[in-house]
Tab-separated table of C-alpha atoms and ligand atoms in Angstrom:
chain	number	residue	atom	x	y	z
B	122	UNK	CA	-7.450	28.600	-4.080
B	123	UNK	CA	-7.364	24.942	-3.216
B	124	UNK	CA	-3.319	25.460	-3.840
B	125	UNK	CA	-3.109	28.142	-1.536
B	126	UNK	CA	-5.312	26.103	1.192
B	127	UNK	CA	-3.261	23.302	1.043
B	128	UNK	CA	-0.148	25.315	1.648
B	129	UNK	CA	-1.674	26.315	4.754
B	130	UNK	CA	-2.272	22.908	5.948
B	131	UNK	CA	0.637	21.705	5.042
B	132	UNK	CA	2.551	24.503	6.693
B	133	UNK	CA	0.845	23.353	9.893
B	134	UNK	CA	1.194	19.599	9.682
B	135	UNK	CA	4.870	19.518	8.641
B	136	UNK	CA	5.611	21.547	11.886
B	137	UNK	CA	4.298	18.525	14.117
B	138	UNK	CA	6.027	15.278	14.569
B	139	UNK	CA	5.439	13.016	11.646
B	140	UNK	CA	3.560	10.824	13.624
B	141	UNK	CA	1.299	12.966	14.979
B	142	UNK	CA	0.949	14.468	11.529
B	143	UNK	CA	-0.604	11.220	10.085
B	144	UNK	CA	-3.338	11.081	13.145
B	145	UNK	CA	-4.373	14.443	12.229
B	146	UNK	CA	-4.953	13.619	8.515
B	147	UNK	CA	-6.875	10.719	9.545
B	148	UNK	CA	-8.965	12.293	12.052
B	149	UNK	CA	-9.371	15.262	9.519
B	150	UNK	CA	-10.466	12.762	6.299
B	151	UNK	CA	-12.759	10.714	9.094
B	152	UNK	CA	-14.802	14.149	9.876
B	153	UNK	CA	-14.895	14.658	5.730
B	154	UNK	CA	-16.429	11.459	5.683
B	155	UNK	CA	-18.953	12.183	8.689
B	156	UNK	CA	-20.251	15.409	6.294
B	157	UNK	CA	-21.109	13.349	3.572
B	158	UNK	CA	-17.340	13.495	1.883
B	159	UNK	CA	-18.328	16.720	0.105
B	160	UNK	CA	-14.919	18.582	2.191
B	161	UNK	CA	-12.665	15.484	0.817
B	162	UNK	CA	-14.251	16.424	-2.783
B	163	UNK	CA	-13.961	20.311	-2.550
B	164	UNK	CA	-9.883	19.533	-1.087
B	165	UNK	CA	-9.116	17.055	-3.726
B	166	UNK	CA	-10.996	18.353	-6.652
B	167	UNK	CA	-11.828	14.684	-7.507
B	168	UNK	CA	-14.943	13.823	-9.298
B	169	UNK	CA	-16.851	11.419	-7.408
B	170	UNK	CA	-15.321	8.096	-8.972
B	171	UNK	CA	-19.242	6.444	-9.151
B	172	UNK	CA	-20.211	9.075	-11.913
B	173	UNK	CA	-16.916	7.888	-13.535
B	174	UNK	CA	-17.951	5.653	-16.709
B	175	UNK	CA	-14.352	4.291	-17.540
B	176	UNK	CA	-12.672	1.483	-15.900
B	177	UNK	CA	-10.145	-0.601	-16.341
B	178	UNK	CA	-10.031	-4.539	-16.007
B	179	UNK	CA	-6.698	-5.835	-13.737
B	180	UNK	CA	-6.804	-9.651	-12.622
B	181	UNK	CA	-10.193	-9.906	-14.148
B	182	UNK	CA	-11.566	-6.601	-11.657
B	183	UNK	CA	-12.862	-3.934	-12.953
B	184	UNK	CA	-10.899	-0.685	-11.567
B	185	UNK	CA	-12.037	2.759	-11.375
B	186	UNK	CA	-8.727	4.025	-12.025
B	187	UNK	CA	-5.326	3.206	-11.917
B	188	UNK	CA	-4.094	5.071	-8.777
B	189	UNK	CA	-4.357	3.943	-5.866
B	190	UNK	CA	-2.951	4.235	-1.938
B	191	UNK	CA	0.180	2.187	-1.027
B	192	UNK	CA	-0.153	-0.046	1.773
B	193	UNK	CA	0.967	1.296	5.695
B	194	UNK	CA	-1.305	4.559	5.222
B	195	UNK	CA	-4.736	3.016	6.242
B	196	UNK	CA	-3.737	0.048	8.348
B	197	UNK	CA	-6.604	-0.828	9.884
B	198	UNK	CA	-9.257	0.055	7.222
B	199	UNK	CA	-10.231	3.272	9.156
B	200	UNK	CA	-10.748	6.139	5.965
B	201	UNK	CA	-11.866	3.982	2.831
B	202	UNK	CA	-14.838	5.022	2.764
B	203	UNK	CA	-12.982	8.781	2.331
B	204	UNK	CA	-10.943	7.497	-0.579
B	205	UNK	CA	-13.004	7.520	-3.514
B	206	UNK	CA	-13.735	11.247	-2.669
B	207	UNK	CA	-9.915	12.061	-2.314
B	208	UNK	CA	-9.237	10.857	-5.645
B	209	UNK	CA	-8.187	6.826	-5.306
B	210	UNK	CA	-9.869	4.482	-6.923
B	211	UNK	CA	-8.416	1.270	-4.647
B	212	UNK	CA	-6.796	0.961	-1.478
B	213	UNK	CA	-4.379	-1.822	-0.195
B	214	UNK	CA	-5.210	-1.443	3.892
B	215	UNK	CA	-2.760	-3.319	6.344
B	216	UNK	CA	-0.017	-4.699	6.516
B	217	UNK	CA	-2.181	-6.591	8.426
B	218	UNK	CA	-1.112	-9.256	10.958
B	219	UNK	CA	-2.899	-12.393	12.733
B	220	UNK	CA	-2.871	-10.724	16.153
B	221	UNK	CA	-2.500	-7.204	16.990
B	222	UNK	CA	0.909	-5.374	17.905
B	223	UNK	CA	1.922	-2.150	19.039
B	224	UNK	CA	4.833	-2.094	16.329
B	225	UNK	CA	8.128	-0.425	17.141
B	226	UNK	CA	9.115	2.110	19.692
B	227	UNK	CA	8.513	5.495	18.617
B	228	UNK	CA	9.810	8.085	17.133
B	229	UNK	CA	9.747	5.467	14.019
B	230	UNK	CA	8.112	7.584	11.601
B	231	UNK	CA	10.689	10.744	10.012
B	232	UNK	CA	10.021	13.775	6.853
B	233	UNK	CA	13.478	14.491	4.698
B	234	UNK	CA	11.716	17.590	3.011
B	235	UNK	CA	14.800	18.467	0.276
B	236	UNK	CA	14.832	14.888	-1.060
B	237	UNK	CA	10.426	14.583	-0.774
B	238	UNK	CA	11.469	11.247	1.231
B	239	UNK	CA	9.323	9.695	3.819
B	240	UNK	CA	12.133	7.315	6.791
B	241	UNK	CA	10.134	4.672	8.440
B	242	UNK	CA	10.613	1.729	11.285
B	243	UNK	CA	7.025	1.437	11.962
B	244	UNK	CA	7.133	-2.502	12.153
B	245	UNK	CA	3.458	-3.356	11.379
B	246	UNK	CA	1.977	-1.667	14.672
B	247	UNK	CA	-2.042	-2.884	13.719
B	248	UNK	CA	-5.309	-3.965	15.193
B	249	UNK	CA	-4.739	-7.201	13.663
B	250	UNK	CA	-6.733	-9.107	11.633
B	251	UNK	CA	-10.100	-9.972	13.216
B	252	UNK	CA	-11.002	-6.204	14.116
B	253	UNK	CA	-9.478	-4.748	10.816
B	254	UNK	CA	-11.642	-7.409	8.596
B	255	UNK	CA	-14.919	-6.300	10.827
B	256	UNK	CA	-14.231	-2.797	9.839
B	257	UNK	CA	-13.838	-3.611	6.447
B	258	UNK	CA	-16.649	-5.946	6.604
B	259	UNK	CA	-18.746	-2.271	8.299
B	260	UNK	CA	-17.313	0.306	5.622
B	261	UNK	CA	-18.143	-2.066	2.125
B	262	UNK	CA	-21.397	-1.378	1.447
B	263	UNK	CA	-20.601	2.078	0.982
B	264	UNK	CA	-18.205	1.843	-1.215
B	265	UNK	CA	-18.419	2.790	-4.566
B	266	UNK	CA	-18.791	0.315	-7.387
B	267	UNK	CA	-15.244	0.111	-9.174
B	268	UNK	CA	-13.413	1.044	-6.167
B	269	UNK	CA	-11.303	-1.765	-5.221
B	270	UNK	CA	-9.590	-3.043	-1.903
B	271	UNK	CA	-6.824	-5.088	-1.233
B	272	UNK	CA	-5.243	-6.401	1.629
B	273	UNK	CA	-1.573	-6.873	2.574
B	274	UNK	CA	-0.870	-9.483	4.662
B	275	UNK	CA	2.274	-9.873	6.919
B	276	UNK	CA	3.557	-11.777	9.922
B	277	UNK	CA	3.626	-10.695	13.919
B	278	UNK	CA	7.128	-10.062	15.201
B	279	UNK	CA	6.873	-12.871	17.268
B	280	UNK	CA	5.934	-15.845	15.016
B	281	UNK	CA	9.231	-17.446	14.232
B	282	UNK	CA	10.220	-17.195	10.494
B	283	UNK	CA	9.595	-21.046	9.929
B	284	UNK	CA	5.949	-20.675	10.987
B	285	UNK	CA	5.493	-17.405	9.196
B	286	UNK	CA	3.332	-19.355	6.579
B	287	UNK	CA	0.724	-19.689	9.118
B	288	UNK	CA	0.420	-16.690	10.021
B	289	UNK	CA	-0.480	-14.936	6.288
B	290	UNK	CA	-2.729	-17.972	5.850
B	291	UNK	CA	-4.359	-16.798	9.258
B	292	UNK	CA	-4.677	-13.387	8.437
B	293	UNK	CA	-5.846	-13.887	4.897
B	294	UNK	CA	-8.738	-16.366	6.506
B	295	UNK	CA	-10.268	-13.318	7.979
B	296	UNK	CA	-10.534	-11.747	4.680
B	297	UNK	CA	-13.044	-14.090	3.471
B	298	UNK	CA	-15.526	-12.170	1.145
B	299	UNK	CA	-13.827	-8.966	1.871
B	300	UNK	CA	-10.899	-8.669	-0.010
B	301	UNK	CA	-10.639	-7.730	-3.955
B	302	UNK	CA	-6.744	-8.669	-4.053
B	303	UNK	CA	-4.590	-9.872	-1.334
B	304	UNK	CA	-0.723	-8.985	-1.194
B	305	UNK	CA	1.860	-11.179	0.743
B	306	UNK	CA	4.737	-8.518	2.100
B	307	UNK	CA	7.793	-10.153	2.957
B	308	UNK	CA	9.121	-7.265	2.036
B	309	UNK	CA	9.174	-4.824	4.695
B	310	UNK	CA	12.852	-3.962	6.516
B	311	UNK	CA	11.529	-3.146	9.764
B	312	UNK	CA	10.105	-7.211	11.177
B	313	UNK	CA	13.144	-8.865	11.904
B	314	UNK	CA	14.067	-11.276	9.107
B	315	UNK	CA	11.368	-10.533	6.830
B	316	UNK	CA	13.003	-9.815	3.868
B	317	UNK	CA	14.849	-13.136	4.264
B	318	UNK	CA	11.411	-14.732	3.260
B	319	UNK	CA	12.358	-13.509	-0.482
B	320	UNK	CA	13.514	-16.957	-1.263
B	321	UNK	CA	11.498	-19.901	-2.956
B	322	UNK	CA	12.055	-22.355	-0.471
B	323	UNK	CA	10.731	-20.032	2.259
B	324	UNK	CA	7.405	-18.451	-0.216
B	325	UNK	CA	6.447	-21.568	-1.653
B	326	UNK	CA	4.854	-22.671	2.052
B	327	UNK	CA	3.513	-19.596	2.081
B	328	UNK	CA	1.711	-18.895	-1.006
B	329	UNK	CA	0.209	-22.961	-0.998
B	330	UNK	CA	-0.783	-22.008	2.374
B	331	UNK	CA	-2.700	-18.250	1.487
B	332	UNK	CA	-3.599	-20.363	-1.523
B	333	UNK	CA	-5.153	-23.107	0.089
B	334	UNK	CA	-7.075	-20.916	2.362
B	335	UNK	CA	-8.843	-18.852	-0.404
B	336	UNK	CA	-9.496	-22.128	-2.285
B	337	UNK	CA	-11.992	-22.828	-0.064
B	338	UNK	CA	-13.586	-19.615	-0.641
B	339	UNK	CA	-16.884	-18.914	-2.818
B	340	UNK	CA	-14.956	-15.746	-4.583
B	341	UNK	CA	-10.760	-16.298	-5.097
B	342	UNK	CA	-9.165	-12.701	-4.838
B	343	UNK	CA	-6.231	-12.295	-6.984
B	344	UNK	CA	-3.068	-13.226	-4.845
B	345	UNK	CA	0.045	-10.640	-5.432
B	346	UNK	CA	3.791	-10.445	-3.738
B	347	UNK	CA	4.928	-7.301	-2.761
B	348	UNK	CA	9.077	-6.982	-3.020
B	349	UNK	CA	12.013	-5.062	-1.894
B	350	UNK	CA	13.560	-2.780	-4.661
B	351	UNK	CA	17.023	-4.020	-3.575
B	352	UNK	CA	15.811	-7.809	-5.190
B	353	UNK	CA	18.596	-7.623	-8.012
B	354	UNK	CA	17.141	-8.855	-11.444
B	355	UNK	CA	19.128	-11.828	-11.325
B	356	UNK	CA	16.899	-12.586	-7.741
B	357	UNK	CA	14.017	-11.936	-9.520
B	358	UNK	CA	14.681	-13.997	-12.919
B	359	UNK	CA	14.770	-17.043	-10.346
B	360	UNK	CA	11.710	-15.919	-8.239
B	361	UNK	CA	8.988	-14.535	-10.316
B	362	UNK	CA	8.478	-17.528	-12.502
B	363	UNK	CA	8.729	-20.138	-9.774
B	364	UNK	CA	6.227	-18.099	-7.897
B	365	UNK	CA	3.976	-17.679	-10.713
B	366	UNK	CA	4.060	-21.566	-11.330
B	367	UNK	CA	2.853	-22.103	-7.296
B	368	UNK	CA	-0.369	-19.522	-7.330
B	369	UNK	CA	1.249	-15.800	-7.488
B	370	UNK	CA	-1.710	-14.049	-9.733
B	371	UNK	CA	0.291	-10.623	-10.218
B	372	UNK	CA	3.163	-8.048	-8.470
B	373	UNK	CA	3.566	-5.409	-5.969
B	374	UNK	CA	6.481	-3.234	-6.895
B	375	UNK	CA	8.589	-2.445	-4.740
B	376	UNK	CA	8.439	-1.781	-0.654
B	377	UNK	CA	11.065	0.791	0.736
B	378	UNK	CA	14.670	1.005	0.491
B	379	UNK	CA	16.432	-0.446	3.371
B	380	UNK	CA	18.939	2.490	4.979
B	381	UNK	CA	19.445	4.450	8.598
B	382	UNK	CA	17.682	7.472	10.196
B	383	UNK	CA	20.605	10.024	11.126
B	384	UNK	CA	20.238	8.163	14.680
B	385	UNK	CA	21.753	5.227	13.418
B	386	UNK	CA	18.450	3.330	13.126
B	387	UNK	CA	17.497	1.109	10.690
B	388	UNK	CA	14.190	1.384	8.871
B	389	UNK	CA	13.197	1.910	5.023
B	390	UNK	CA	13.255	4.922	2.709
B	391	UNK	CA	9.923	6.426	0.745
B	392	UNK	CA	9.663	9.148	-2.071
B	393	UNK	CA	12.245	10.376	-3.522
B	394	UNK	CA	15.137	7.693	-2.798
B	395	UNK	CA	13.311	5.356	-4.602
B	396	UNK	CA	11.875	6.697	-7.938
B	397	UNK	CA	15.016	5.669	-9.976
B	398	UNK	CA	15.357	2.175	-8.170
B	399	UNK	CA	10.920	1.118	-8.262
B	400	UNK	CA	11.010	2.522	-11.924
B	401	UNK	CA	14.283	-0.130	-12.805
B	402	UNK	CA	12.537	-2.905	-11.275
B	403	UNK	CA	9.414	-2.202	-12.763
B	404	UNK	CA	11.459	-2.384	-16.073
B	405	UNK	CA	12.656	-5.673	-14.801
B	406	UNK	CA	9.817	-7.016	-13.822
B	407	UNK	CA	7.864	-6.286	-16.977
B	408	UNK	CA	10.370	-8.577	-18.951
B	409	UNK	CA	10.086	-11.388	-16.207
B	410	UNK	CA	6.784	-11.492	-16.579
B	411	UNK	CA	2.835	-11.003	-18.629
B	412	UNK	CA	1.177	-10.633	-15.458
B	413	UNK	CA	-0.108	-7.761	-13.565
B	414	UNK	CA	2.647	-5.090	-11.686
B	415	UNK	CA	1.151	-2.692	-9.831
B	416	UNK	CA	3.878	0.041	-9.331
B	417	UNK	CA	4.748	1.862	-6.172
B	418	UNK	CA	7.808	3.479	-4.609
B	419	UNK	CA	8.700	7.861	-5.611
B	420	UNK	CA	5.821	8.642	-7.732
B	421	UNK	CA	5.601	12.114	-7.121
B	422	UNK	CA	4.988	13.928	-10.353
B	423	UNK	CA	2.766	13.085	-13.490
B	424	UNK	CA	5.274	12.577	-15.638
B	425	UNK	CA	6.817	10.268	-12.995
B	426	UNK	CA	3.409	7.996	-13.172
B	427	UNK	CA	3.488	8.044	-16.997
B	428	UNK	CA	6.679	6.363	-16.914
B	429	UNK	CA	5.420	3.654	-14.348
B	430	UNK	CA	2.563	2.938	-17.137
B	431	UNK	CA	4.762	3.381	-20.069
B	432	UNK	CA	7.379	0.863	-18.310
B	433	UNK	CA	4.682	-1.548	-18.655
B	434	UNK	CA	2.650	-1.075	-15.173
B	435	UNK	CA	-1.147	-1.677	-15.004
B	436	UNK	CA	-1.392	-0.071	-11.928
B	437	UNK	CA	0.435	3.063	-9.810
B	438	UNK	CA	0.029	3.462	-5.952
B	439	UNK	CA	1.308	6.315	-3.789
B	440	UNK	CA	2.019	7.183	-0.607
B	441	UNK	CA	4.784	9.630	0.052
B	442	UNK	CA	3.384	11.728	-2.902
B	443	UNK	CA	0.225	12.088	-1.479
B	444	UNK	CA	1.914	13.501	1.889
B	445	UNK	CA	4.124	16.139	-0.285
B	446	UNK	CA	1.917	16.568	-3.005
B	447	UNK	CA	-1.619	17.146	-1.075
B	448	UNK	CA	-5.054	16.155	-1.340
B	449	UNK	CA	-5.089	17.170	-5.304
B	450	UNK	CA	-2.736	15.020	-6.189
B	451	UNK	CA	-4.193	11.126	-6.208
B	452	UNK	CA	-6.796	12.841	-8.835
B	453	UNK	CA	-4.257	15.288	-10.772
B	454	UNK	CA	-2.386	11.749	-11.420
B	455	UNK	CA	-5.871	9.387	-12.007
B	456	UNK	CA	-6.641	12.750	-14.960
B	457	UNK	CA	-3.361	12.340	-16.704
B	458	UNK	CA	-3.325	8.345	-17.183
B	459	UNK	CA	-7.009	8.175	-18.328
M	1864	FMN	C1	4.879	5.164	7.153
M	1864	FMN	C2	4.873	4.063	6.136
M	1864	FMN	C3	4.334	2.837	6.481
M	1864	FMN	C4	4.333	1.803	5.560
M	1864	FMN	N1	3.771	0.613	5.904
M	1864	FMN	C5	3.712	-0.391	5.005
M	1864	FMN	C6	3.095	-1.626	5.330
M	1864	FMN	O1	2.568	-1.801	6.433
M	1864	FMN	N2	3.088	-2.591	4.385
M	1864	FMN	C7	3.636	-2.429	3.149
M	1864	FMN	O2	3.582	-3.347	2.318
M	1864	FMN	N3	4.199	-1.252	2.797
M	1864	FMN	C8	4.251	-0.255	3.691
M	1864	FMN	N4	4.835	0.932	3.344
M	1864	FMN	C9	5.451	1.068	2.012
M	1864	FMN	C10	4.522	1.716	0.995
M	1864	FMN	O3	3.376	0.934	0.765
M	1864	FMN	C11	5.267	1.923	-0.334
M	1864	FMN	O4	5.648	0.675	-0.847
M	1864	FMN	C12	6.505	2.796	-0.173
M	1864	FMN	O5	6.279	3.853	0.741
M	1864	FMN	C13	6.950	3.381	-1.495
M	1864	FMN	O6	5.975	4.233	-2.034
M	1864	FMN	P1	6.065	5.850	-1.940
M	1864	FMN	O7	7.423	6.231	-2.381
M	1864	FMN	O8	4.946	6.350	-2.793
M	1864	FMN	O9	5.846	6.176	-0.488
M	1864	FMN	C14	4.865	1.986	4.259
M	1864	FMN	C15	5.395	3.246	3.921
M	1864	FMN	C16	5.402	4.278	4.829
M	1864	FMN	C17	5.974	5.601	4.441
């Protein structure tokens, strides 16, 4: 029945722009949330994650379960509290930035249904970091214990890439208290020059900076890197370790693939494109490094998240598998890795 539902919906969403598509879901999951979150259960089929009694321990926090959403879905911290109910049990909200920014011109957001891909140049449009961190700060004491939120930090468009340390040290700062993990993204291909922030001379600034902010802090979150899957393993043999000796606490595997929309448009590719590549630097990772990976990029079967765990990640997050898949498949996922 819930298959046959979900067909519906999905029939309906995939006609409008993708956009648009997204605003729906969210307005949909904020009204599931305004009845008590008993529609997001009866769509997802999850159990509600505070009856569940295992958890596992990442970074010294206790998870719920290892699935989570992928950054870019809930920017602004705006359907957390309809996550738990939807099968998740942690969120990374943002990219968030210091200030806020309309992002790119639209369209910017694109479906490639054969290949279950997801195109995006959405460029960190956001309320930036002040009003995201006082919805956060609104939405946490109804959170469930063991579900976990992080926050992925990034840089405004218009903050020149030698002060971009500043900036994630800025929007971290608002995070004080709120955050389980924080993620520094210098990954994303749609902020001009981002990805050229991939280097140690350029991080090292900017994880003593994020560092140095939290130190002042009465709880340190765990501070992770998110990378680009095109990072080859000799760029990563000289990266990880240096960043691990400066602060880095764990890894965020791996953003989108950089390519072009059939309009010639830059922007990065989701889903399917990228199962083979995240999986392969997973791989690499895990012999770089003891720490925690979280993995991310074409999960879009079970058997597809098994490998992620069985390639040595502690943690799986999703994002274009949750638009193809539907609502039963963050808990379908969080059933087969318990
Ligand atoms: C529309 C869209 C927006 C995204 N925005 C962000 C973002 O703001 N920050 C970020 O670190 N990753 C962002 N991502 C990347 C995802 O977090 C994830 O790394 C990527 O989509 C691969 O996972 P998937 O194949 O499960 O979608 C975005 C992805 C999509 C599709």
């Amino acid at each position: 029945m819930r298959r046959f539902l979900w067909g519906i919906v999905k029939a309906v969403l995939f006609r409008l722009d993708a956009e648009q598509a997204h605003h729906v879901t969210t307005a949909l999951i904020r009204i599931g949330i305004r009845f008590g979150g008993w529609p997001l259960r009866i769509a997802s089929g999850a159990p509600a994650l505070r009856q569940s009694k295992k958890s596992i321990s990442v970074f010294g926090l206790e998870f719920g379960g290892r699935v989570g959403l992928a950054a870019g879905f809930d920017k602004n911290a705006e359907i957390l509290e309809g996550l738990p109910d939807l099968g998740f049990a942690f969120a990374e909200i943002g990219t968030v930035t210091p200030r806020s920014q309309p992002g790119n011109d639209r369209p910017r957001l694109f479906r490639d249904i054969p290949r279950k891909a997801i195109f995006n140049r959405m460029g960190f449009n956001g309320l930036g970091a002040t009003m995201v961190s006082q919805k956060l700060r609104a939405v946490r004491p109804n959170l469930p214990a063991g579900f976990r939120v992080g926050v992925n930090l990034g840089k405004n468009k218009d903050t020149p890439l030698e002060q971009a340390a500043e900036d994630y040290r800025i929007a971290a700062q608002a995070f004080e208290g709120l955050a389980d993990y924080l993620v520094i993204n210098v990954s994303s291909p749609n902020t001009p020059g981002l990805r050229s922030l991939q280097t140690m001379e350029a991080l090292k600034p900017m994880v003593g900076a994020v560092r140095q902010e939290i130190s002042k802090w009465q709880i340190r979150p765990p501070l992770l890197l998110k990378l680009a899957p095109e990072l080859t393993r000799e760029e990563l043999a000289a990266l990880m370790p240096a960043c691990e000796a400066v602060g880095v606490d764990g890894w965020v595997f791996t953003n989108t693939l950089g390519g072009n929309w059939a309009d010639g448009k830059p922007g990065g590719w989701s889903g399917g494109p990228l199962s083979e590549l995240a999986l392969q630097k997973l791989k690499e990772a895990r012999t770089l490094t003891r720490l925690p990976l979280i993995s991310v990029g074409g999960i879009l079967t079970v058997d597809e998240a098994k490998a992620r765990i069985a390639a040595g990640a502690d943690l799986v997050q999703i994002y274009t598998g949750w638009i193809y898949g539907g609502p039963g498949f963050p808990a379908e996922l969080s059933r087969a890795l318990d």
